[in-house]
Amino acid sequence: MWNITVEDALARVTAGITPLPAVPVALPEAAGRVLAEDVTSTIDLPPFANSAMDGYAVVAADIIAATVDAPVRLTVVERIAAGHTPTGSVTHGHAMRIMTGAPIPPGADAVVKFEDTTTPAAAAIDILVPVALGGNIRQPGEDIVAGQVALRAGTVLRPAALGLLAALGRATVPCVRRPRVAIIATGDEITAPGAPLPAGGIYDSNSTMLAALVRQYGGKLCCIATARDEAAAHQAALAQALATQPDLILTSGGVAQGDFDLVKDILQSAGALDFWQVRMRPGKPLAFGHVSGVPLLGLAGNPVAAFVGATLFARAVLLALHGRDPQPALHEAVCGVAIRNGSGRRNFLRGAATLEGARLVARPSAGQLPTQLAPLAHGNCLIVAHEDRTHYDAGAIIPIILLNDAL
Ligand code: AMP
Ligand code: MG
């Protein structure tokens, strides 16, 4: 298969992927990870009836007629702090001074906040307004009841979800094992950042960029290797990568039609090539197949092409391995300027989207060559011009992919 659509390529890349197994993860380390199983609460939340205010626990019927001019005077019998249990109970004509979060004493059925009281004497309180039955009381289970599913499998554990798990008393949770990813950068010219640049050399930007992208989508690096443009070097790097038991291998470079582009050949001889070339721009040279059962994405060498290919396809594999929807997260934007696409391919223009009023307005950046990383680094989106459409007027709706997308 070659020169296939982005949709075909996405379907092929994610076909047959099943979510990775669950591993127990300590709550503080679970941030950003994906819940592997439903979490059912074993407790009510809140666990007991407690005060929503600093005030006085009362019998609501006692203060029905309270007004500022004719307050109802109650005798204060006890003071309850959060974390402590009352020793007595509240009976008619009595009240307990109570702090936010403290348990409601037996007999009380409402709380009057301090602001609605005045203090005439040490052990007395004047109530200035009535409070409804149950007023200012947080009922047990009003957030979650015992036996209820609090979070579903597949939920990304963002801060609020982690807070909820902690509130339920969970110290560990089952998370999807992080996908292991091996990265192989190919090319005689690539040089590690930090090393002196030899004649004809360029710094390897793809390895660092792809590694960061892998982390952005919840993956974990198990191998970073480089290979010169020789079959033996490619085979050695592949063996090195496979030894680290990856769930996905990403290569960059060596996948076009040049004399030294060996990735397709290696895929064909060492494994199985599924497709080569996608009707997209940049990143048309893109190979996909399997080696020893491990999916391998052969990304283009040009950094912007490698980035776009990884944003679509490495992301899709990583999300599918997490049990999440691998389709690109498209948002609707308005073209800030007219956009042309004469390429006959899905064109992922590097751009910037800004919120103008209630609308997201997207504008392509100056500098759309697949080698120009700076406009990509300065922008915040890819603007997706369809292969069947040559022109979008200013003001037309166009889909975009936001680059701050995550798992
Ligand atoms: P290739 O597909 O191997 O012919 O590479 C296409 C272009 O991408 C060439 O200009 C390469 O020098 C460049 N390139 C390949 N790999 C990398 C890399 N890891 N970092 C930066 N540029 C690269
Ligand atoms: Mg090359």
mmCIF file of C-alpha atoms and ligand atoms in Angstrom, residues 185-186 189-190 202-207 252-256 261 300-303, ligand 1:
data_model
loop_
_atom_site.group_PDB
_atom_site.id
_atom_site.type_symbol
_atom_site.label_atom_id
_atom_site.label_comp_id
_atom_site.label_asym_id
_atom_site.label_seq_id
_atom_site.Cartn_x
_atom_site.Cartn_y
_atom_site.Cartn_z
ATOM 1 C CA ALA A 185 17.432 8.649 14.393
ATOM 2 C CA THR A 186 19.084 7.792 11.086
ATOM 3 C CA GLU A 189 24.948 13.864 9.085
ATOM 4 C CA ILE A 190 23.207 13.926 12.466
ATOM 5 C CA ILE A 202 23.503 19.036 11.519
ATOM 6 C CA TYR A 203 22.291 18.659 15.053
ATOM 7 C CA ASP A 204 19.824 15.852 15.718
ATOM 8 C CA SER A 205 16.650 17.750 16.563
ATOM 9 C CA ASN A 206 14.268 14.869 15.923
ATOM 10 C CA SER A 207 15.353 12.598 18.785
ATOM 11 C CA SER A 252 13.347 9.414 11.695
ATOM 12 C CA GLY A 253 14.919 9.956 8.309
ATOM 13 C CA GLY A 254 15.923 7.453 5.669
ATOM 14 C CA VAL A 255 12.374 6.847 4.510
ATOM 15 C CA ALA A 256 12.228 8.850 1.274
ATOM 16 C CA ASP A 261 17.101 5.735 2.519
ATOM 17 C CA ALA A 300 10.406 11.581 7.611
ATOM 18 C CA GLY A 301 13.736 13.203 8.412
ATOM 19 C CA ASN A 302 12.747 16.824 7.953
ATOM 20 C CA PRO A 303 11.944 17.962 11.479
HETATM 21 P P1 AMP B 1 16.184 11.990 4.950
HETATM 22 O O1 AMP B 1 14.722 11.626 4.871
HETATM 23 O O2 AMP B 1 16.967 11.041 5.752
HETATM 24 O O3 AMP B 1 16.744 12.242 3.603
HETATM 25 O O4 AMP B 1 16.202 13.352 5.727
HETATM 26 C C1 AMP B 1 15.546 14.496 5.233
HETATM 27 C C2 AMP B 1 16.131 15.748 5.842
HETATM 28 O O5 AMP B 1 15.941 15.705 7.229
HETATM 29 C C3 AMP B 1 17.636 15.874 5.607
HETATM 30 O O6 AMP B 1 17.924 17.231 5.355
HETATM 31 C C4 AMP B 1 18.222 15.446 6.928
HETATM 32 O O7 AMP B 1 19.466 16.015 7.175
HETATM 33 C C5 AMP B 1 17.178 15.897 7.922
HETATM 34 N N1 AMP B 1 17.199 15.087 9.115
HETATM 35 C C6 AMP B 1 17.191 13.733 9.164
HETATM 36 N N2 AMP B 1 17.239 13.298 10.434
HETATM 37 C C7 AMP B 1 17.271 14.401 11.206
HETATM 38 C C8 AMP B 1 17.329 14.599 12.620
HETATM 39 N N3 AMP B 1 17.354 13.585 13.456
HETATM 40 N N4 AMP B 1 17.343 15.876 13.074
HETATM 41 C C9 AMP B 1 17.293 16.912 12.215
HETATM 42 N N5 AMP B 1 17.238 16.787 10.888
HETATM 43 C C10 AMP B 1 17.237 15.537 10.376
#
